[in-house]
Coordinates of C-alpha atoms and ligand atoms in Angstrom, one line a residue:
M154 CA -12.2 9.6 34.6
T155 CA -13.4 13.2 34.7
D156 CA -13.0 15.2 31.5
E157 CA -10.6 17.4 33.3
K158 CA -8.3 14.5 34.0
Y159 CA -8.7 13.2 30.5
F160 CA -7.6 16.5 29.0
E161 CA -4.6 16.6 31.3
E162 CA -3.6 13.1 30.3
M163 CA -3.9 13.9 26.7
E164 CA -1.8 17.0 27.1
A165 CA 0.8 15.1 29.0
R166 CA 1.2 12.6 26.1
I167 CA 2.1 15.3 23.6
P168 CA 5.8 15.0 22.6
H169 CA 7.7 18.4 22.5
G170 CA 11.0 19.6 21.4
Q171 CA 11.2 18.1 18.0
V172 CA 9.9 18.7 14.5
R173 CA 6.8 16.6 14.0
T174 CA 4.9 16.4 10.7
R175 CA 2.1 14.3 9.5
F176 CA 0.7 13.0 6.2
A177 CA -3.0 12.8 6.7
P178 CA -4.6 11.2 3.7
S179 CA -8.3 10.3 3.4
P180 CA -8.5 6.7 2.1
T181 CA -9.9 7.4 -1.3
G182 CA -8.2 4.5 -3.0
Y183 CA -6.1 6.7 -5.1
M184 CA -2.8 8.6 -4.5
H185 CA -2.8 11.5 -7.0
V186 CA 0.4 13.3 -7.9
G187 CA -0.5 16.3 -5.6
N188 CA -1.0 13.9 -2.7
L189 CA 2.3 12.2 -3.3
R190 CA 4.0 15.5 -3.4
T191 CA 2.4 16.5 0.0
A192 CA 3.5 13.2 1.5
L193 CA 7.0 13.8 0.1
Y194 CA 7.3 17.4 1.4
T195 CA 5.9 16.4 4.8
Y196 CA 8.5 13.6 5.0
L197 CA 11.3 15.8 3.9
I198 CA 10.5 18.6 6.4
A199 CA 10.7 16.0 9.2
R200 CA 13.8 14.3 7.9
H201 CA 15.6 17.5 7.2
S202 CA 15.4 18.4 10.9
D203 CA 15.8 14.8 12.3
G204 CA 12.1 15.1 13.2
V205 CA 9.3 12.6 13.2
F206 CA 7.1 11.7 10.3
I207 CA 3.6 10.5 11.2
L208 CA 0.9 8.8 9.1
R209 CA -2.6 9.6 10.2
I210 CA -5.6 8.2 8.4
E211 CA -8.5 10.6 8.0
D212 CA -11.5 8.4 7.6
T213 CA -14.3 10.4 9.2
D214 CA -16.1 11.0 6.0
Q215 CA -17.9 7.6 5.9
N216 CA -19.5 8.3 2.5
R217 CA -16.1 8.4 0.9
Q218 CA -14.8 5.1 2.2
V219 CA -13.3 2.9 -0.5
E220 CA -12.5 -0.8 0.0
G221 CA -8.7 -1.4 0.0
A222 CA -7.9 2.3 0.0
E223 CA -5.6 2.2 3.0
E224 CA -3.5 -0.4 1.2
V225 CA -2.8 2.0 -1.6
I226 CA -1.5 4.5 1.0
Y227 CA 0.7 2.0 2.8
R228 CA 2.0 0.5 -0.5
T229 CA 2.8 3.9 -2.0
L230 CA 4.6 5.2 1.0
E231 CA 6.6 2.0 1.3
E232 CA 7.6 1.9 -2.4
C233 CA 8.6 5.5 -2.3
G234 CA 10.7 5.0 0.9
L235 CA 8.6 7.5 2.8
K236 CA 8.9 5.6 6.0
H237 CA 6.7 6.8 8.8
D238 CA 7.9 6.8 12.4
E239 CA 4.4 6.7 13.9
G240 CA 1.1 5.5 12.4
P241 CA -1.7 3.0 12.6
D242 CA 0.5 0.1 11.7
V243 CA 3.6 1.0 13.8
G244 CA 1.9 2.7 16.7
G245 CA 3.4 5.6 18.6
P246 CA 3.0 7.8 21.7
V247 CA -0.1 9.5 20.6
A248 CA -2.1 6.6 19.2
P249 CA -4.6 5.8 17.8
Y250 CA -3.7 7.2 14.4
V251 CA -7.0 6.5 12.6
Q252 CA -9.6 9.2 13.1
T253 CA -12.6 6.9 13.5
E254 CA -10.8 5.3 16.4
R255 CA -10.5 8.7 18.1
R256 CA -14.2 9.4 17.9
G257 CA -14.7 9.8 21.7
T258 CA -11.9 12.3 21.9
Y259 CA -13.5 14.8 19.4
K260 CA -16.8 14.8 21.2
K261 CA -15.1 15.7 24.5
Y262 CA -13.1 18.5 22.9
A263 CA -16.2 19.8 21.1
K264 CA -18.0 20.1 24.4
M265 CA -15.0 21.7 25.9
L266 CA -15.2 24.4 23.2
V267 CA -18.9 24.9 23.9
E268 CA -18.0 25.5 27.5
R269 CA -15.3 28.0 26.6
G270 CA -17.9 29.9 24.5
H271 CA -16.4 29.2 21.1
A272 CA -19.0 26.6 19.9
Y273 CA -22.7 25.9 20.2
Y274 CA -25.2 23.1 19.9
C275 CA -27.3 23.5 16.9
F276 CA -30.6 21.6 16.6
C277 CA -31.8 23.1 13.3
D278 CA -32.8 20.7 10.6
K279 CA -30.2 21.4 7.9
T280 CA -29.6 19.4 4.8
E281 CA -26.5 17.4 4.7
S282 CA -24.8 19.7 2.2
E283 CA -25.6 22.8 4.3
E284 CA -24.2 20.9 7.2
D285 CA -21.0 19.9 5.4
S286 CA -20.4 23.2 3.8
G287 CA -21.6 25.4 6.6
E288 CA -23.4 27.5 4.1
F289 CA -26.5 28.8 5.7
E290 CA -27.5 32.1 7.1
R291 CA -26.2 31.9 10.6
A292 CA -27.7 35.2 11.7
D293 CA -31.1 33.4 11.4
C294 CA -30.0 30.4 13.5
P295 CA -31.8 30.6 16.9
C296 CA -29.3 28.1 18.4
R297 CA -26.5 30.5 18.2
S298 CA -27.9 32.5 21.1
M299 CA -29.6 29.8 23.0
N300 CA -28.5 29.7 26.6
R301 CA -26.2 26.8 27.6
E302 CA -28.6 25.1 30.1
E303 CA -31.3 24.9 27.5
A304 CA -29.0 23.6 24.9
L305 CA -27.6 20.9 27.2
R306 CA -31.1 19.8 28.2
R307 CA -32.2 19.5 24.6
A308 CA -29.0 17.8 23.6
E309 CA -30.0 14.9 25.9
N310 CA -32.8 13.7 23.7
E311 CA -32.6 15.6 20.4
P312 CA -30.2 15.2 17.5
Y313 CA -27.7 18.0 17.2
V314 CA -24.5 19.2 15.6
I315 CA -21.9 21.3 17.3
R316 CA -20.9 24.4 15.4
Q317 CA -18.0 26.8 15.7
L318 CA -19.1 30.2 17.1
V319 CA -17.3 32.5 14.8
P320 CA -17.4 36.2 15.9
H321 CA -19.2 38.6 13.6
E322 CA -16.8 41.4 14.1
G323 CA -13.1 41.8 13.6
T324 CA -10.6 40.0 11.4
T325 CA -8.5 36.9 11.7
T326 CA -4.9 36.7 10.4
F327 CA -3.0 33.5 9.8
H328 CA 0.5 32.9 8.6
D329 CA 1.6 30.5 5.9
A330 CA 5.2 29.6 5.1
S331 CA 4.8 30.3 1.4
F332 CA 1.7 32.6 1.3
G333 CA 2.8 34.9 4.1
D334 CA 0.2 36.6 6.3
I335 CA -3.4 36.5 5.2
T336 CA -6.1 38.5 6.9
V337 CA -9.8 37.9 6.5
P338 CA -12.9 39.7 8.0
N339 CA -14.6 37.3 10.4
D340 CA -18.0 38.0 8.9
S341 CA -16.8 36.1 5.8
L342 CA -16.3 33.0 7.8
D343 CA -19.2 30.5 8.5
D344 CA -20.1 28.8 11.7
Q345 CA -18.7 25.5 10.4
V346 CA -19.9 22.2 11.8
L347 CA -17.4 20.6 14.1
L348 CA -19.3 17.6 15.2
K349 CA -21.8 15.9 13.0
R350 CA -25.1 14.3 14.0
D351 CA -23.5 10.9 14.0
G352 CA -21.0 12.0 16.6
L353 CA -18.1 12.0 14.1
P354 CA -16.1 15.2 13.7
T355 CA -15.8 17.0 10.4
Y356 CA -12.4 17.2 8.8
N357 CA -12.3 20.8 9.8
F358 CA -12.5 20.0 13.5
A359 CA -10.6 16.7 13.6
N360 CA -7.5 18.1 11.9
V361 CA -7.1 20.8 14.6
I362 CA -7.7 18.4 17.5
D363 CA -5.3 15.8 16.1
D364 CA -2.6 18.2 15.0
H365 CA -2.6 19.5 18.6
L366 CA -2.8 16.2 20.4
M367 CA -0.2 14.7 18.1
G368 CA 2.2 17.6 18.7
I369 CA 2.4 18.5 15.0
T370 CA 4.7 21.4 14.5
H371 CA 4.3 21.8 10.7
V372 CA 1.0 21.2 8.9
V373 CA 1.7 20.5 5.3
R374 CA -1.3 20.2 3.0
G375 CA -2.9 21.3 -0.3
S376 CA -3.8 25.0 -0.7
E377 CA -7.5 24.1 -1.0
Y378 CA -7.4 24.3 2.8
L379 CA -6.1 27.9 2.8
A380 CA -9.6 29.4 3.0
S381 CA -10.4 27.4 6.1
A382 CA -7.1 28.3 7.9
P383 CA -8.6 31.4 9.7
K384 CA -11.3 29.2 11.2
Y385 CA -8.6 26.7 12.4
N386 CA -6.8 29.6 14.0
L387 CA -9.9 30.6 15.8
L388 CA -10.2 27.1 17.1
Y389 CA -6.7 27.0 18.3
E390 CA -7.2 30.3 20.0
G391 CA -10.5 29.1 21.5
F392 CA -8.7 26.2 23.1
G393 CA -5.7 28.3 24.0
W394 CA -3.3 26.1 22.0
E395 CA -0.2 27.0 20.0
I396 CA -0.8 27.3 16.3
P397 CA 1.5 25.1 14.1
E398 CA 3.4 26.4 11.2
Y399 CA 1.3 26.1 8.0
V400 CA 2.8 25.0 4.7
H401 CA 0.1 25.1 2.1
C402 CA 1.1 23.7 -1.3
S403 CA -0.3 25.0 -4.5
P404 CA -2.0 22.5 -6.8
V405 CA -0.4 20.4 -9.4
M406 CA -2.0 21.3 -12.7
R407 CA -2.6 19.4 -15.9
D408 CA -2.4 22.7 -17.8
Q409 CA -2.7 26.4 -17.1
Q410 CA -6.4 26.1 -16.2
H411 CA -7.0 22.7 -14.8
K412 CA -5.9 20.8 -11.7
M413 CA -4.9 17.3 -12.3
S414 CA -7.8 15.1 -11.5
K415 CA -8.7 11.5 -11.5
R416 CA -12.0 12.2 -13.2
H417 CA -10.2 13.6 -16.2
G418 CA -8.0 10.6 -16.5
D419 CA -4.8 12.2 -15.1
P420 CA -2.5 9.5 -13.8
S421 CA -2.1 8.6 -10.1
Y422 CA 1.2 7.4 -8.7
E423 CA 0.2 3.8 -9.4
D424 CA -0.8 4.7 -12.9
L425 CA 2.6 6.2 -13.5
R426 CA 4.2 3.0 -12.2
K427 CA 2.1 0.9 -14.5
E428 CA 3.1 3.2 -17.4
G429 CA 6.7 2.3 -16.8
Y430 CA 8.0 5.1 -14.7
L431 CA 10.5 4.3 -11.9
T432 CA 9.7 5.4 -8.4
E433 CA 12.9 7.3 -8.0
A434 CA 12.2 9.3 -11.1
I435 CA 8.6 10.0 -10.1
L436 CA 9.8 11.2 -6.6
N437 CA 12.6 13.3 -8.0
Y438 CA 10.3 15.0 -10.5
V439 CA 7.5 15.5 -8.1
A440 CA 9.9 17.0 -5.5
L441 CA 10.7 19.7 -8.1
L442 CA 7.0 20.4 -8.9
G443 CA 6.7 23.3 -6.5
W444 CA 10.1 23.4 -4.8
S445 CA 13.4 24.5 -6.0
P446 CA 16.8 24.1 -4.5
K447 CA 18.9 27.1 -3.6
G448 CA 22.5 28.2 -3.5
E449 CA 25.1 25.7 -4.7
L450 CA 22.3 23.2 -5.6
A451 CA 20.2 25.8 -7.5
E452 CA 21.1 24.2 -10.9
T453 CA 20.8 20.6 -9.7
E454 CA 18.1 18.5 -11.1
F455 CA 18.8 15.0 -9.9
F456 CA 18.3 14.1 -6.3
T457 CA 17.9 10.9 -4.4
L458 CA 15.6 10.8 -1.5
G459 CA 18.5 11.1 0.9
E460 CA 19.8 14.1 -1.0
L461 CA 16.4 15.7 -0.9
S462 CA 16.2 15.2 2.8
E463 CA 19.5 17.2 3.1
A464 CA 18.6 19.9 0.6
F465 CA 14.9 20.4 1.3
D466 CA 13.9 23.7 2.9
I467 CA 10.5 25.2 3.3
S468 CA 11.6 28.5 1.9
G469 CA 12.1 26.8 -1.5
I470 CA 8.4 25.9 -1.8
S471 CA 6.7 28.0 -4.4
K472 CA 3.2 29.4 -4.1
S473 CA 2.5 29.3 -7.8
P474 CA 0.8 26.2 -9.2
A475 CA 3.0 23.8 -10.9
I476 CA 2.2 22.2 -14.3
F477 CA 2.8 18.5 -14.5
D478 CA 4.8 17.8 -17.7
I479 CA 5.0 14.2 -18.7
E480 CA 7.9 14.9 -21.1
K481 CA 9.9 16.2 -18.2
L482 CA 9.1 13.1 -16.2
K483 CA 10.3 11.0 -19.1
Y484 CA 13.5 12.8 -19.1
F485 CA 14.0 12.1 -15.4
N486 CA 13.0 8.5 -16.0
A487 CA 15.5 8.0 -18.8
H488 CA 18.2 9.4 -16.5
Y489 CA 17.3 6.9 -13.7
I490 CA 17.2 4.0 -16.2
R491 CA 20.7 4.9 -17.5
S492 CA 22.0 5.2 -14.0
M493 CA 21.0 1.7 -12.9
T494 CA 23.6 -1.0 -12.8
P495 CA 23.1 -3.5 -15.7
E496 CA 21.9 -6.0 -13.1
Q497 CA 19.4 -3.7 -11.6
F498 CA 18.1 -2.7 -15.0
A499 CA 17.9 -6.4 -16.1
E500 CA 15.8 -7.1 -13.1
A501 CA 13.4 -4.2 -13.7
A502 CA 13.2 -4.8 -17.4
E503 CA 12.7 -8.6 -17.3
P504 CA 8.9 -8.6 -16.9
Y505 CA 8.6 -6.2 -19.8
I506 CA 11.0 -8.2 -21.9
R507 CA 9.0 -11.3 -21.2
Q508 CA 5.8 -9.6 -22.4
A509 CA 7.3 -9.7 -25.9
V510 CA 9.9 -12.5 -25.7
G511 CA 8.4 -15.7 -24.6
N512 CA 11.3 -17.9 -25.7
E513 CA 13.3 -18.5 -22.6
A514 CA 16.3 -19.4 -24.6
Y515 CA 16.7 -15.8 -25.5
S516 CA 18.5 -14.3 -22.5
A517 CA 16.6 -11.5 -20.8
A518 CA 19.9 -10.1 -19.4
K519 CA 21.4 -9.8 -22.8
I520 CA 18.3 -8.3 -24.2
A521 CA 18.2 -5.8 -21.3
A522 CA 21.7 -4.7 -22.1
L523 CA 20.5 -3.6 -25.6
L524 CA 17.7 -1.6 -24.1
Q525 CA 19.2 0.3 -21.2
N526 CA 20.3 3.3 -23.3
R527 CA 17.4 3.0 -25.7
C528 CA 14.3 3.4 -23.6
E529 CA 12.8 6.2 -21.6
K530 CA 10.4 4.0 -19.7
L531 CA 10.0 0.3 -19.1
T532 CA 6.8 0.1 -21.1
D533 CA 8.7 1.2 -24.2
I534 CA 10.4 -2.2 -24.1
P535 CA 8.0 -4.8 -25.5
E536 CA 7.3 -3.0 -28.8
K537 CA 11.1 -2.9 -29.5
L538 CA 11.4 -6.7 -29.2
D539 CA 8.6 -8.0 -31.5
F540 CA 11.1 -9.7 -33.8
F541 CA 12.6 -12.1 -31.4
D542 CA 10.0 -14.8 -30.9
E543 CA 9.1 -14.8 -34.6
L544 CA 10.7 -13.2 -37.6
P545 CA 8.1 -10.7 -38.8
E546 CA 7.0 -10.4 -42.4
Y547 CA 9.1 -7.7 -44.1
D548 CA 9.7 -6.1 -47.4
T549 CA 12.9 -6.7 -49.3
E550 CA 13.2 -2.9 -49.7
L551 CA 14.6 -2.8 -46.2
Y552 CA 17.8 -4.3 -47.7
T553 CA 18.5 -1.1 -49.6
N554 CA 20.3 1.4 -47.6
K555 CA 22.4 4.3 -48.9
K556 CA 24.7 4.8 -46.0
S557 CA 25.6 1.2 -45.8
K558 CA 25.9 1.0 -49.6
T559 CA 23.5 -1.9 -50.0
N560 CA 20.7 -2.8 -52.3
A561 CA 18.9 -6.1 -52.9
E562 CA 21.5 -7.5 -55.2
I563 CA 24.5 -6.7 -52.9
S564 CA 22.5 -8.0 -49.9
L565 CA 21.8 -11.3 -51.6
N566 CA 25.5 -11.6 -52.4
V567 CA 26.4 -10.8 -48.8
L568 CA 23.9 -13.2 -47.3
E569 CA 25.0 -16.0 -49.6
Q570 CA 28.6 -15.5 -48.5
A571 CA 27.7 -14.9 -44.8
L572 CA 25.8 -18.2 -44.5
P573 CA 28.8 -20.5 -44.8
R574 CA 30.9 -18.2 -42.6
L575 CA 28.3 -18.2 -39.9
T576 CA 27.9 -22.0 -40.2
A577 CA 31.6 -22.5 -39.8
L578 CA 31.8 -20.5 -36.5
E579 CA 32.8 -22.8 -33.7
S580 CA 32.0 -20.7 -30.8
W581 CA 28.9 -18.5 -30.8
D582 CA 29.5 -15.4 -28.9
E583 CA 29.7 -11.7 -29.6
E584 CA 33.4 -11.6 -30.1
S585 CA 33.5 -14.5 -32.7
I586 CA 30.5 -13.2 -34.5
K587 CA 32.0 -9.7 -34.7
S588 CA 35.4 -10.8 -36.0
M589 CA 33.6 -12.9 -38.6
F590 CA 31.9 -9.8 -39.9
T591 CA 35.0 -7.6 -39.9
D592 CA 37.1 -10.3 -41.6
F593 CA 34.4 -10.7 -44.1
A594 CA 34.2 -7.0 -44.9
G595 CA 38.0 -6.9 -45.0
E596 CA 38.1 -9.6 -47.6
L597 CA 35.4 -7.9 -49.7
G598 CA 37.1 -4.6 -49.3
C599 CA 33.9 -2.9 -48.2
K600 CA 32.6 -1.1 -45.1
N601 CA 31.6 -3.2 -42.2
A602 CA 28.1 -1.8 -42.6
T603 CA 27.8 -3.3 -46.1
V604 CA 27.9 -6.8 -44.6
M605 CA 26.2 -6.1 -41.3
W606 CA 23.2 -4.3 -42.7
P607 CA 21.8 -7.2 -44.8
V608 CA 22.3 -9.7 -42.0
R609 CA 20.7 -7.5 -39.4
I610 CA 17.7 -7.1 -41.7
A611 CA 17.6 -10.8 -42.4
V612 CA 17.6 -11.8 -38.7
S613 CA 15.2 -9.1 -37.5
G614 CA 13.0 -8.1 -40.4
R615 CA 13.1 -4.6 -38.9
L616 CA 14.6 -1.3 -40.1
V617 CA 15.3 -0.2 -36.5
T618 CA 16.4 -2.6 -33.8
P619 CA 17.7 -2.2 -30.3
G620 CA 21.3 -3.4 -30.6
G621 CA 23.2 -4.3 -33.8
V622 CA 23.5 -7.5 -35.8
V623 CA 26.2 -9.0 -33.6
E624 CA 24.2 -8.8 -30.4
I625 CA 21.0 -10.0 -32.1
C626 CA 22.7 -13.0 -33.7
D627 CA 24.3 -13.8 -30.3
I628 CA 20.9 -13.8 -28.6
L629 CA 19.1 -15.7 -31.3
G630 CA 21.7 -18.5 -31.3
K631 CA 23.3 -20.1 -34.2
E632 CA 20.5 -22.3 -35.4
E633 CA 17.9 -19.6 -35.5
T634 CA 20.3 -17.1 -37.1
L635 CA 21.2 -19.5 -39.9
R636 CA 17.5 -20.2 -40.5
R637 CA 16.7 -16.5 -40.7
V638 CA 19.6 -15.8 -43.1
E639 CA 18.5 -18.7 -45.3
L640 CA 15.0 -17.2 -45.3
G641 CA 16.5 -13.9 -46.3
I642 CA 18.3 -15.5 -49.2
D643 CA 15.1 -17.2 -50.4
K644 CA 13.2 -13.9 -50.2
L645 CA 15.9 -12.0 -52.1
R646 CA 16.0 -14.7 -54.8
G647 CA 12.3 -14.2 -55.1
Ligands
LIG804 N1 -7.5 14.4 4.8 C1 -7.1 15.5 4.1 C2 -7.0 15.2 2.6 O1 -6.8 14.0 2.3 C3 -5.8 16.0 4.5 C4 -5.7 17.5 4.8 C5 -4.6 17.7 5.7 O2 -3.5 17.3 5.5 O3 -4.8 18.4 6.7 O4 -7.1 16.0 1.8

């Protein structure tokens, strides 16, 4: 096929007439919070307009390849419900969606750009970093003005890169949805490498080719790419292609000065999950890191993914950097924990409950019910349950409590009288246990707390417990409760 025909066919494949966005991660093995936010905004822009959300894997930087990295991307998108309509795994009209599989395409388009006078072959021996960064004195480069026949002849048997031919004069302006119009003098732009010696494109070239050939209407990405946007525009213009809408998102910061970074131990999406945060809470919080709803929804904090798809609009994206605040995330997480049904919570909590409570006789569902209103994240769970499997050592001072009007002597008396009452209970459930305590307090003519406090200490050995004495006795079962109450009596008798 002639190149001419190839280009025509590629053009013919491009879908038109719909919003098309793409999330284009490099497989680094790690989805940082900023990346997740980019994925989310990209998804929301597509969904908001009934458009198409595409996943493209940008793997042309072979030095950065990490084993299993693509898995992290697929898993994260799936867990978060950011379902892509086109991508390497699901295919689509403009496949392939992995850049290394598009290698032949970039070379053809790079050569096309040379023919159109917007790029040139460069045979200079540059160090790799010069090549990657484009930082070298282009005025000195003899290849820039080499005539095309000579360049083509040398390219047949010499290694080369293809560079963008950026004009020295004039200015270039580009438009970004949040940053507005930005104009730069062309002499501040370098002749960046488009095609490397190994025949692979640089990111700077591949993104333009792919965004065009995939029919991308909105390019959503981190603001670190803002500085390169004028060069991308010059490429689009060089090809005579329509420039997509740019939506550059400001970084997510750890504090005023520092971006979040893996190297400094800032958590990735997967880290946050491991730390006990729910996906819904992470997504909701991340959505608001750099975007705010307007109008009627201006004060709304809690959004499901579906609600975000409805509410999201590009004009709500802020250009100032957002600071990641773990306390705020905890607040969102607590909200989502509280809003689960008891069954959903029990299911999510069970693995954490079982980290602390090995005894299967102790019902995870009942324990979960004690925790749902008492934890901000799932990892808070195990430490609250350390008294179930084994009664911890405790000090008899715990029996003294002003509010409950108890001290060691009163507690001993209560426990001694509670023991036969508990023993006599025929059915062991919350209701029977509770009425035993209230009847008991009624007979003694004291507050419920005066009888409940000592028993709770005796069965848990803890000053603070999730749930009260009734629930704890119910979960422990009759035999273990009686055993612990007897131990309490022994302890108090000294
Ligand atoms: N592959 C780039 C990255 O992971 C994506 C930039 C873009 O979306 O254009 O940073």
